[in-house]
PDB file of C-alpha atoms in Angstrom:
ATOM      1  CA  UNK A   1      -0.019   0.055  -0.079  1.00 57.00           C
ATOM      2  CA  UNK A   2       2.834   2.237   0.820  1.00 63.00           C
ATOM      3  CA  UNK A   3       3.959   2.070  -2.710  1.00 64.00           C
ATOM      4  CA  UNK A   4       1.094   4.136  -3.662  1.00 61.00           C
ATOM      5  CA  UNK A   5       2.040   6.842  -1.013  1.00 70.00           C
ATOM      6  CA  UNK A   6       4.089   8.679  -3.509  1.00 81.00           C
ATOM      7  CA  UNK A   7       2.129  11.527  -5.128  1.00 82.00           C
ATOM      8  CA  UNK A   8       3.893  11.110  -8.466  1.00 85.00           C
ATOM      9  CA  UNK A   9       3.092   7.351  -8.608  1.00 89.00           C
ATOM     10  CA  UNK A  10      -0.520   8.037  -7.604  1.00 90.00           C
ATOM     11  CA  UNK A  11      -0.935  10.707 -10.327  1.00 92.00           C
ATOM     12  CA  UNK A  12       0.535   8.178 -13.036  1.00 93.00           C
ATOM     13  CA  UNK A  13      -2.422   5.816 -12.108  1.00 93.00           C
ATOM     14  CA  UNK A  14      -4.980   8.570 -11.578  1.00 94.00           C
ATOM     15  CA  UNK A  15      -4.611  10.429 -14.780  1.00 95.00           C
ATOM     16  CA  UNK A  16      -5.962   7.641 -17.177  1.00 96.00           C
ATOM     17  CA  UNK A  17      -8.149   6.192 -14.281  1.00 97.00           C
ATOM     18  CA  UNK A  18     -10.217   9.358 -13.807  1.00 97.00           C
ATOM     19  CA  UNK A  19     -11.862   9.505 -17.315  1.00 97.00           C
ATOM     20  CA  UNK A  20     -12.274   5.747 -17.452  1.00 98.00           C
ATOM     21  CA  UNK A  21     -14.173   5.588 -14.129  1.00 98.00           C
ATOM     22  CA  UNK A  22     -16.198   8.685 -15.338  1.00 98.00           C
ATOM     23  CA  UNK A  23     -17.371   7.626 -18.626  1.00 98.00           C
ATOM     24  CA  UNK A  24     -18.148   4.140 -17.435  1.00 98.00           C
ATOM     25  CA  UNK A  25     -19.977   5.423 -14.308  1.00 98.00           C
ATOM     26  CA  UNK A  26     -21.895   7.949 -16.471  1.00 98.00           C
ATOM     27  CA  UNK A  27     -23.043   5.167 -18.986  1.00 98.00           C
ATOM     28  CA  UNK A  28     -24.181   2.879 -16.176  1.00 98.00           C
ATOM     29  CA  UNK A  29     -25.905   5.772 -14.296  1.00 97.00           C
ATOM     30  CA  UNK A  30     -27.910   6.680 -17.424  1.00 97.00           C
ATOM     31  CA  UNK A  31     -28.676   3.214 -18.425  1.00 97.00           C
ATOM     32  CA  UNK A  32     -29.976   2.527 -14.726  1.00 97.00           C
ATOM     33  CA  UNK A  33     -31.970   5.599 -14.670  1.00 96.00           C
ATOM     34  CA  UNK A  34     -33.522   4.985 -18.056  1.00 96.00           C
ATOM     35  CA  UNK A  35     -34.217   1.264 -17.148  1.00 96.00           C
ATOM     36  CA  UNK A  36     -35.690   2.235 -13.782  1.00 94.00           C
ATOM     37  CA  UNK A  37     -37.901   4.938 -15.072  1.00 94.00           C
ATOM     38  CA  UNK A  38     -39.174   3.138 -18.296  1.00 95.00           C
ATOM     39  CA  UNK A  39     -38.794  -0.273 -17.957  1.00 94.00           C
ATOM     40  CA  UNK A  40     -39.689  -1.381 -14.380  1.00 93.00           C
ATOM     41  CA  UNK A  41     -43.333  -2.492 -13.265  1.00 91.00           C
ATOM     42  CA  UNK A  42     -45.505  -0.321 -10.829  1.00 90.00           C
ATOM     43  CA  UNK A  43     -45.136  -1.602  -7.392  1.00 88.00           C
ATOM     44  CA  UNK A  44     -48.400  -3.053  -5.622  1.00 87.00           C
ATOM     45  CA  UNK A  45     -48.028  -0.614  -2.527  1.00 85.00           C
ATOM     46  CA  UNK A  46     -45.863   2.354  -3.498  1.00 88.00           C
ATOM     47  CA  UNK A  47     -47.195   2.585  -7.049  1.00 89.00           C
ATOM     48  CA  UNK A  48     -44.722   4.425  -9.491  1.00 91.00           C
ATOM     49  CA  UNK A  49     -42.869   6.230  -6.635  1.00 94.00           C
ATOM     50  CA  UNK A  50     -40.946   3.024  -6.396  1.00 94.00           C
ATOM     51  CA  UNK A  51     -38.703   4.407  -9.461  1.00 96.00           C
ATOM     52  CA  UNK A  52     -37.129   6.900  -6.876  1.00 97.00           C
ATOM     53  CA  UNK A  53     -35.263   4.071  -5.361  1.00 95.00           C
ATOM     54  CA  UNK A  54     -32.876   4.183  -8.350  1.00 97.00           C
ATOM     55  CA  UNK A  55     -31.359   7.608  -7.250  1.00 97.00           C
ATOM     56  CA  UNK A  56     -32.375   7.635  -3.430  1.00 97.00           C
ATOM     57  CA  UNK A  57     -30.565   4.094  -2.400  1.00 96.00           C
ATOM     58  CA  UNK A  58     -27.270   4.826  -4.354  1.00 97.00           C
ATOM     59  CA  UNK A  59     -27.182   8.293  -2.912  1.00 98.00           C
ATOM     60  CA  UNK A  60     -27.800   6.959   0.649  1.00 97.00           C
ATOM     61  CA  UNK A  61     -25.108   4.234   0.236  1.00 96.00           C
ATOM     62  CA  UNK A  62     -22.508   6.644  -0.957  1.00 97.00           C
ATOM     63  CA  UNK A  63     -23.236   9.169   1.703  1.00 97.00           C
ATOM     64  CA  UNK A  64     -22.575   6.484   4.094  1.00 97.00           C
ATOM     65  CA  UNK A  65     -19.802   5.028   2.225  1.00 97.00           C
ATOM     66  CA  UNK A  66     -17.986   8.353   1.791  1.00 98.00           C
ATOM     67  CA  UNK A  67     -17.798   9.022   5.587  1.00 98.00           C
ATOM     68  CA  UNK A  68     -16.360   5.465   6.033  1.00 98.00           C
ATOM     69  CA  UNK A  69     -13.838   6.269   3.551  1.00 97.00           C
ATOM     70  CA  UNK A  70     -12.980   9.648   5.411  1.00 97.00           C
ATOM     71  CA  UNK A  71     -12.684   7.548   8.633  1.00 97.00           C
ATOM     72  CA  UNK A  72     -10.487   4.918   7.063  1.00 97.00           C
ATOM     73  CA  UNK A  73      -8.213   7.587   5.493  1.00 96.00           C
ATOM     74  CA  UNK A  74      -8.170   9.551   8.719  1.00 95.00           C
ATOM     75  CA  UNK A  75      -6.763   6.361  10.630  1.00 96.00           C
ATOM     76  CA  UNK A  76      -4.085   5.806   7.851  1.00 94.00           C
ATOM     77  CA  UNK A  77      -3.324   9.531   8.133  1.00 92.00           C
ATOM     78  CA  UNK A  78      -3.008   9.486  11.782  1.00 93.00           C
ATOM     79  CA  UNK A  79      -1.231   6.051  12.352  1.00 93.00           C
ATOM     80  CA  UNK A  80       0.958   5.700   9.141  1.00 90.00           C
ATOM     81  CA  UNK A  81       1.281   9.403   8.184  1.00 87.00           C
ATOM     82  CA  UNK A  82       0.552   8.458   4.407  1.00 86.00           C
ATOM     83  CA  UNK A  83       0.779  11.613   2.378  1.00 80.00           C
ATOM     84  CA  UNK A  84      -2.244  10.843   0.258  1.00 91.00           C
ATOM     85  CA  UNK A  85      -4.536   9.809   3.176  1.00 93.00           C
ATOM     86  CA  UNK A  86      -5.563  13.378   4.219  1.00 91.00           C
ATOM     87  CA  UNK A  87      -5.961  14.533   0.664  1.00 93.00           C
ATOM     88  CA  UNK A  88      -8.206  11.580  -0.107  1.00 95.00           C
ATOM     89  CA  UNK A  89     -10.330  12.046   3.072  1.00 95.00           C
ATOM     90  CA  UNK A  90     -10.610  15.939   2.032  1.00 94.00           C
ATOM     91  CA  UNK A  91     -11.546  14.965  -1.595  1.00 96.00           C
ATOM     92  CA  UNK A  92     -14.315  12.608  -0.394  1.00 97.00           C
ATOM     93  CA  UNK A  93     -16.078  15.366   1.834  1.00 97.00           C
ATOM     94  CA  UNK A  94     -17.866  17.517  -0.804  1.00 97.00           C
ATOM     95  CA  UNK A  95     -19.165  14.544  -2.887  1.00 98.00           C
ATOM     96  CA  UNK A  96     -20.249  12.725   0.135  1.00 98.00           C
ATOM     97  CA  UNK A  97     -22.034  15.644   1.508  1.00 98.00           C
ATOM     98  CA  UNK A  98     -23.790  16.274  -1.794  1.00 98.00           C
ATOM     99  CA  UNK A  99     -24.788  12.541  -1.950  1.00 98.00           C
ATOM    100  CA  UNK A 100     -26.153  12.685   1.640  1.00 98.00           C
ATOM    101  CA  UNK A 101     -28.106  15.908   0.558  1.00 98.00           C
ATOM    102  CA  UNK A 102     -29.452  14.150  -2.365  1.00 98.00           C
ATOM    103  CA  UNK A 103     -30.636  11.116  -0.264  1.00 98.00           C
ATOM    104  CA  UNK A 104     -32.330  13.409   2.216  1.00 98.00           C
ATOM    105  CA  UNK A 105     -34.259  15.413  -0.412  1.00 98.00           C
ATOM    106  CA  UNK A 106     -35.240  12.324  -2.583  1.00 97.00           C
ATOM    107  CA  UNK A 107     -36.148  10.561   0.464  1.00 96.00           C
ATOM    108  CA  UNK A 108     -38.381  13.569   1.643  1.00 96.00           C
ATOM    109  CA  UNK A 109     -40.086  13.686  -1.906  1.00 97.00           C
ATOM    110  CA  UNK A 110     -40.673   9.852  -1.626  1.00 95.00           C
ATOM    111  CA  UNK A 111     -42.086  10.284   1.675  1.00 95.00           C
ATOM    112  CA  UNK A 112     -44.930  12.728   0.819  1.00 95.00           C
ATOM    113  CA  UNK A 113     -46.984  10.311  -1.634  1.00 94.00           C
ATOM    114  CA  UNK A 114     -46.044   7.230   0.523  1.00 92.00           C
ATOM    115  CA  UNK A 115     -46.181   8.351   4.108  1.00 92.00           C
ATOM    116  CA  UNK A 116     -48.320  11.318   3.442  1.00 93.00           C
ATOM    117  CA  UNK A 117     -45.697  13.455   5.175  1.00 94.00           C
ATOM    118  CA  UNK A 118     -42.331  15.412   3.895  1.00 95.00           C
ATOM    119  CA  UNK A 119     -40.473  14.555   7.159  1.00 94.00           C
ATOM    120  CA  UNK A 120     -40.569  12.661  10.284  1.00 93.00           C
ATOM    121  CA  UNK A 121     -38.141  12.917  13.284  1.00 94.00           C
ATOM    122  CA  UNK A 122     -37.527   9.196  13.304  1.00 91.00           C
ATOM    123  CA  UNK A 123     -34.154   7.573  13.918  1.00 93.00           C
ATOM    124  CA  UNK A 124     -33.177   6.748  10.227  1.00 95.00           C
ATOM    125  CA  UNK A 125     -33.922  10.210   8.831  1.00 96.00           C
ATOM    126  CA  UNK A 126     -32.442  12.093  11.903  1.00 95.00           C
ATOM    127  CA  UNK A 127     -29.416  10.103  11.907  1.00 96.00           C
ATOM    128  CA  UNK A 128     -29.032  10.717   8.122  1.00 97.00           C
ATOM    129  CA  UNK A 129     -29.431  14.511   8.571  1.00 98.00           C
ATOM    130  CA  UNK A 130     -26.868  14.320  11.593  1.00 98.00           C
ATOM    131  CA  UNK A 131     -24.564  12.740   8.865  1.00 98.00           C
ATOM    132  CA  UNK A 132     -24.953  15.683   6.457  1.00 98.00           C
ATOM    133  CA  UNK A 133     -24.252  18.243   9.343  1.00 98.00           C
ATOM    134  CA  UNK A 134     -21.135  16.058  10.284  1.00 98.00           C
ATOM    135  CA  UNK A 135     -19.925  16.450   6.533  1.00 98.00           C
ATOM    136  CA  UNK A 136     -20.490  20.362   6.751  1.00 98.00           C
ATOM    137  CA  UNK A 137     -18.459  20.315   9.959  1.00 96.00           C
ATOM    138  CA  UNK A 138     -15.595  18.225   8.471  1.00 96.00           C
ATOM    139  CA  UNK A 139     -15.485  20.408   5.214  1.00 95.00           C
ATOM    140  CA  UNK A 140     -15.273  23.660   7.619  1.00 94.00           C
ATOM    141  CA  UNK A 141     -12.626  21.931   9.713  1.00 92.00           C
ATOM    142  CA  UNK A 142     -10.566  20.788   6.625  1.00 91.00           C
ATOM    143  CA  UNK A 143     -10.985  24.195   5.056  1.00 89.00           C
ATOM    144  CA  UNK A 144      -9.621  26.044   8.073  1.00 86.00           C
ATOM    145  CA  UNK A 145      -6.269  23.962   7.777  1.00 72.00           C
ATOM    146  CA  UNK A 146      -3.338  26.098   6.829  1.00 59.00           C
ATOM    147  CA  UNK A 147      -2.007  23.815   4.354  1.00 59.00           C
ATOM    148  CA  UNK A 148      -3.798  23.598   0.947  1.00 55.00           C
ATOM    149  CA  UNK A 149      -5.027  20.333  -0.050  1.00 52.00           C
ATOM    150  CA  UNK A 150      -3.806  18.635   3.191  1.00 56.00           C
ATOM    151  CA  UNK A 151      -6.118  17.898   6.177  1.00 62.00           C
ATOM    152  CA  UNK A 152      -5.458  18.958   9.700  1.00 83.00           C
ATOM    153  CA  UNK A 153      -5.102  16.313  12.575  1.00 88.00           C
ATOM    154  CA  UNK A 154      -8.243  17.898  14.149  1.00 91.00           C
ATOM    155  CA  UNK A 155     -10.348  17.288  11.056  1.00 93.00           C
ATOM    156  CA  UNK A 156      -8.824  13.575  11.035  1.00 94.00           C
ATOM    157  CA  UNK A 157     -10.128  12.958  14.686  1.00 95.00           C
ATOM    158  CA  UNK A 158     -13.306  14.503  13.823  1.00 96.00           C
ATOM    159  CA  UNK A 159     -13.391  12.175  10.738  1.00 96.00           C
ATOM    160  CA  UNK A 160     -12.892   9.148  12.941  1.00 97.00           C
ATOM    161  CA  UNK A 161     -15.275  10.121  15.885  1.00 97.00           C
ATOM    162  CA  UNK A 162     -17.960  10.821  13.209  1.00 96.00           C
ATOM    163  CA  UNK A 163     -17.912   7.279  11.984  1.00 97.00           C
ATOM    164  CA  UNK A 164     -19.941   6.354  15.123  1.00 96.00           C
ATOM    165  CA  UNK A 165     -22.883   7.707  13.218  1.00 96.00           C
ATOM    166  CA  UNK A 166     -22.566   5.121  10.443  1.00 96.00           C
ATOM    167  CA  UNK A 167     -23.732   2.006  12.417  1.00 96.00           C
ATOM    168  CA  UNK A 168     -26.375   4.201  14.045  1.00 96.00           C
ATOM    169  CA  UNK A 169     -27.893   4.845  10.478  1.00 95.00           C
ATOM    170  CA  UNK A 170     -27.558   1.279   9.611  1.00 92.00           C
ATOM    171  CA  UNK A 171     -29.334  -0.168  12.746  1.00 91.00           C
ATOM    172  CA  UNK A 172     -31.836   2.814  13.197  1.00 91.00           C
ATOM    173  CA  UNK A 173     -34.816   1.001  11.666  1.00 89.00           C
ATOM    174  CA  UNK A 174     -34.115  -1.894  14.192  1.00 87.00           C
ATOM    175  CA  UNK A 175     -33.530  -0.176  17.134  1.00 90.00           C
ATOM    176  CA  UNK A 176     -36.457   2.310  17.169  1.00 87.00           C
ATOM    177  CA  UNK A 177     -39.920   2.604  15.666  1.00 82.00           C
ATOM    178  CA  UNK A 178     -39.644   4.077  12.169  1.00 81.00           C
ATOM    179  CA  UNK A 179     -41.621   5.211   9.389  1.00 82.00           C
ATOM    180  CA  UNK A 180     -38.841   4.023   7.117  1.00 85.00           C
ATOM    181  CA  UNK A 181     -38.959   0.291   5.945  1.00 80.00           C
ATOM    182  CA  UNK A 182     -36.563  -2.177   7.323  1.00 80.00           C
ATOM    183  CA  UNK A 183     -33.353  -3.036   5.476  1.00 78.00           C
ATOM    184  CA  UNK A 184     -34.412  -4.759   2.103  1.00 78.00           C
ATOM    185  CA  UNK A 185     -30.879  -5.889   1.086  1.00 75.00           C
ATOM    186  CA  UNK A 186     -28.625  -7.388   3.772  1.00 75.00           C
ATOM    187  CA  UNK A 187     -25.525  -9.860   3.701  1.00 72.00           C
ATOM    188  CA  UNK A 188     -28.018 -12.658   3.900  1.00 75.00           C
ATOM    189  CA  UNK A 189     -30.053 -11.897   0.756  1.00 78.00           C
ATOM    190  CA  UNK A 190     -32.621  -9.329  -0.490  1.00 76.00           C
ATOM    191  CA  UNK A 191     -36.497  -8.929  -0.317  1.00 79.00           C
ATOM    192  CA  UNK A 192     -36.580  -6.995  -3.401  1.00 83.00           C
ATOM    193  CA  UNK A 193     -37.949  -8.330  -6.577  1.00 86.00           C
ATOM    194  CA  UNK A 194     -35.294  -8.943  -9.369  1.00 88.00           C
ATOM    195  CA  UNK A 195     -37.205  -6.475 -11.780  1.00 90.00           C
ATOM    196  CA  UNK A 196     -36.068  -3.694  -9.369  1.00 91.00           C
ATOM    197  CA  UNK A 197     -32.885  -5.243  -7.870  1.00 93.00           C
ATOM    198  CA  UNK A 198     -31.057  -5.700 -11.051  1.00 94.00           C
ATOM    199  CA  UNK A 199     -31.311  -1.880 -12.167  1.00 95.00           C
ATOM    200  CA  UNK A 200     -30.804  -0.888  -8.597  1.00 96.00           C
ATOM    201  CA  UNK A 201     -27.222  -2.688  -8.668  1.00 95.00           C
ATOM    202  CA  UNK A 202     -26.541  -1.084 -11.942  1.00 97.00           C
ATOM    203  CA  UNK A 203     -27.337   2.360 -10.360  1.00 97.00           C
ATOM    204  CA  UNK A 204     -25.170   1.672  -7.460  1.00 97.00           C
ATOM    205  CA  UNK A 205     -22.368   0.593  -9.597  1.00 98.00           C
ATOM    206  CA  UNK A 206     -22.758   3.599 -11.918  1.00 98.00           C
ATOM    207  CA  UNK A 207     -23.005   6.181  -8.985  1.00 98.00           C
ATOM    208  CA  UNK A 208     -20.066   4.465  -7.221  1.00 98.00           C
ATOM    209  CA  UNK A 209     -17.793   4.682 -10.206  1.00 98.00           C
ATOM    210  CA  UNK A 210     -18.893   8.358 -10.791  1.00 98.00           C
ATOM    211  CA  UNK A 211     -18.126   8.973  -7.103  1.00 98.00           C
ATOM    212  CA  UNK A 212     -14.468   7.600  -7.649  1.00 98.00           C
ATOM    213  CA  UNK A 213     -13.938   9.736 -10.702  1.00 98.00           C
ATOM    214  CA  UNK A 214     -15.099  12.713  -8.612  1.00 98.00           C
ATOM    215  CA  UNK A 215     -12.802  11.816  -5.599  1.00 98.00           C
ATOM    216  CA  UNK A 216      -9.788  11.270  -8.021  1.00 98.00           C
ATOM    217  CA  UNK A 217     -10.589  14.703  -9.841  1.00 98.00           C
ATOM    218  CA  UNK A 218     -10.536  16.453  -6.383  1.00 97.00           C
ATOM    219  CA  UNK A 219      -7.368  14.695  -5.155  1.00 96.00           C
ATOM    220  CA  UNK A 220      -5.645  15.816  -8.515  1.00 96.00           C
ATOM    221  CA  UNK A 221      -6.644  19.456  -7.775  1.00 96.00           C
ATOM    222  CA  UNK A 222      -5.584  19.225  -4.220  1.00 94.00           C
ATOM    223  CA  UNK A 223      -1.990  17.753  -5.205  1.00 94.00           C
ATOM    224  CA  UNK A 224      -1.629  20.567  -8.024  1.00 94.00           C
ATOM    225  CA  UNK A 225      -2.465  23.192  -5.332  1.00 92.00           C
ATOM    226  CA  UNK A 226       0.192  21.708  -2.982  1.00 90.00           C
ATOM    227  CA  UNK A 227       2.689  21.867  -5.834  1.00 90.00           C
ATOM    228  CA  UNK A 228       1.857  25.504  -6.518  1.00 91.00           C
ATOM    229  CA  UNK A 229       2.223  26.176  -2.815  1.00 89.00           C
ATOM    230  CA  UNK A 230       5.612  24.556  -2.463  1.00 88.00           C
ATOM    231  CA  UNK A 231       6.798  26.202  -5.559  1.00 87.00           C
ATOM    232  CA  UNK A 232       5.794  29.793  -4.430  1.00 87.00           C
ATOM    233  CA  UNK A 233       7.364  29.151  -1.185  1.00 87.00           C
ATOM    234  CA  UNK A 234      10.607  28.142  -2.782  1.00 85.00           C
ATOM    235  CA  UNK A 235      10.365  31.186  -5.176  1.00 83.00           C
ATOM    236  CA  UNK A 236       9.747  33.412  -2.010  1.00 85.00           C
ATOM    237  CA  UNK A 237      12.772  32.168  -0.265  1.00 83.00           C
ATOM    238  CA  UNK A 238      15.230  32.367  -3.092  1.00 76.00           C
TER     239      UNK A 238
ATOM    240  CA  UNK B   1     -52.416  11.852  -5.873  1.00 80.00           C
ATOM    241  CA  UNK B   2     -50.214  11.763  -9.103  1.00 87.00           C
ATOM    242  CA  UNK B   3     -46.847  10.219  -8.650  1.00 91.00           C
ATOM    243  CA  UNK B   4     -45.138  11.634 -11.870  1.00 93.00           C
ATOM    244  CA  UNK B   5     -44.166  15.028 -10.133  1.00 95.00           C
ATOM    245  CA  UNK B   6     -42.589  13.418  -7.191  1.00 96.00           C
ATOM    246  CA  UNK B   7     -40.531  11.063  -9.641  1.00 96.00           C
ATOM    247  CA  UNK B   8     -39.379  13.889 -11.952  1.00 97.00           C
ATOM    248  CA  UNK B   9     -38.412  16.277  -8.955  1.00 97.00           C
ATOM    249  CA  UNK B  10     -36.214  13.339  -7.599  1.00 97.00           C
ATOM    250  CA  UNK B  11     -34.377  12.656 -10.780  1.00 97.00           C
ATOM    251  CA  UNK B  12     -34.056  16.387 -11.499  1.00 97.00           C
ATOM    252  CA  UNK B  13     -32.473  17.043  -7.984  1.00 97.00           C
ATOM    253  CA  UNK B  14     -30.178  14.023  -8.303  1.00 97.00           C
ATOM    254  CA  UNK B  15     -29.130  15.172 -11.912  1.00 97.00           C
ATOM    255  CA  UNK B  16     -28.556  18.843 -10.819  1.00 97.00           C
ATOM    256  CA  UNK B  17     -26.510  17.678  -7.687  1.00 97.00           C
ATOM    257  CA  UNK B  18     -24.374  15.285  -9.761  1.00 97.00           C
ATOM    258  CA  UNK B  19     -23.774  17.788 -12.577  1.00 97.00           C
ATOM    259  CA  UNK B  20     -22.615  20.694 -10.344  1.00 97.00           C
ATOM    260  CA  UNK B  21     -20.342  18.025  -8.526  1.00 97.00           C
ATOM    261  CA  UNK B  22     -18.910  16.899 -12.032  1.00 97.00           C
ATOM    262  CA  UNK B  23     -18.324  20.478 -13.491  1.00 98.00           C
ATOM    263  CA  UNK B  24     -16.895  22.111 -10.206  1.00 97.00           C
ATOM    264  CA  UNK B  25     -14.538  19.155  -9.524  1.00 97.00           C
ATOM    265  CA  UNK B  26     -13.411  19.129 -13.185  1.00 97.00           C
ATOM    266  CA  UNK B  27     -13.060  22.922 -13.468  1.00 97.00           C
ATOM    267  CA  UNK B  28     -11.099  23.078 -10.261  1.00 96.00           C
ATOM    268  CA  UNK B  29      -8.826  20.104 -11.271  1.00 97.00           C
ATOM    269  CA  UNK B  30      -7.982  21.521 -14.783  1.00 96.00           C
ATOM    270  CA  UNK B  31      -7.487  25.089 -13.441  1.00 96.00           C
ATOM    271  CA  UNK B  32      -5.056  23.671 -10.509  1.00 95.00           C
ATOM    272  CA  UNK B  33      -3.145  21.480 -12.850  1.00 94.00           C
ATOM    273  CA  UNK B  34      -2.805  24.154 -15.514  1.00 94.00           C
ATOM    274  CA  UNK B  35      -1.405  26.663 -12.846  1.00 93.00           C
ATOM    275  CA  UNK B  36       1.053  23.997 -11.546  1.00 92.00           C
ATOM    276  CA  UNK B  37       2.421  23.355 -15.074  1.00 89.00           C
ATOM    277  CA  UNK B  38       2.661  26.997 -15.713  1.00 88.00           C
ATOM    278  CA  UNK B  39       4.766  27.555 -12.603  1.00 85.00           C
ATOM    279  CA  UNK B  40       6.901  24.481 -13.227  1.00 79.00           C
ATOM    280  CA  UNK B  41       7.880  25.933 -16.529  1.00 76.00           C
ATOM    281  CA  UNK B  42       8.918  29.303 -15.140  1.00 73.00           C
ATOM    282  CA  UNK B  43      12.508  29.839 -14.607  1.00 67.00           C
TER     283      UNK B  43
END
């Protein structure tokens, strides 16, 4: 793993990987959305609103997966001082926050016709809202860091502590009474019909690849900013 | 209650969010890499 700690080696891999992830992700996402919108049947209880699942669920998983990535990168940053760990954690924050926001908004829109309300303060919705605010706090903390592109130790600690919320979101529908349905997809299997499950997995794959491309783009921008800052410092000293 | 406006609104919000992310990330990457390359070439 430490072989990839070198930013020059990382950039040699990231440059061709960014467009590959982006275009493959975009094709899969568009295909899944068209499939989900026009070629899936109407659900018996939820009607056509079930089609919102193809944007809501990938956004929820990536919002939670993003913070898991921040926590892992923060541990790597603090324990092994991996030079790219802080950069990657910071690069994940804005896409993660955006996907968490998309999850909250599309969930609210889905709630109105199915539950009869835009919002309820139950465990799942509230813990997801807390995740969105954690992202905002992390972005503010990492932007306050003096080094461009890198992340401060305070932000890294915040990233690790905030990860406590991820299992809370996951278990919230079991621990508390919730309007939100129980988990339909678990490690043991799925209760979703294959007519919805297959396009849902295509959507998750597509959104995940796009997420990866976005993180690479933001890491490349951060590394370039760090190179600029280092060069300016050398020019000022000479 | 018609479901179409809710479905359309969800996809529009996801599309707008994703498009904003892609454009802002791409522009900041290109701008930073171009500035870094320009500084590197400077004597």
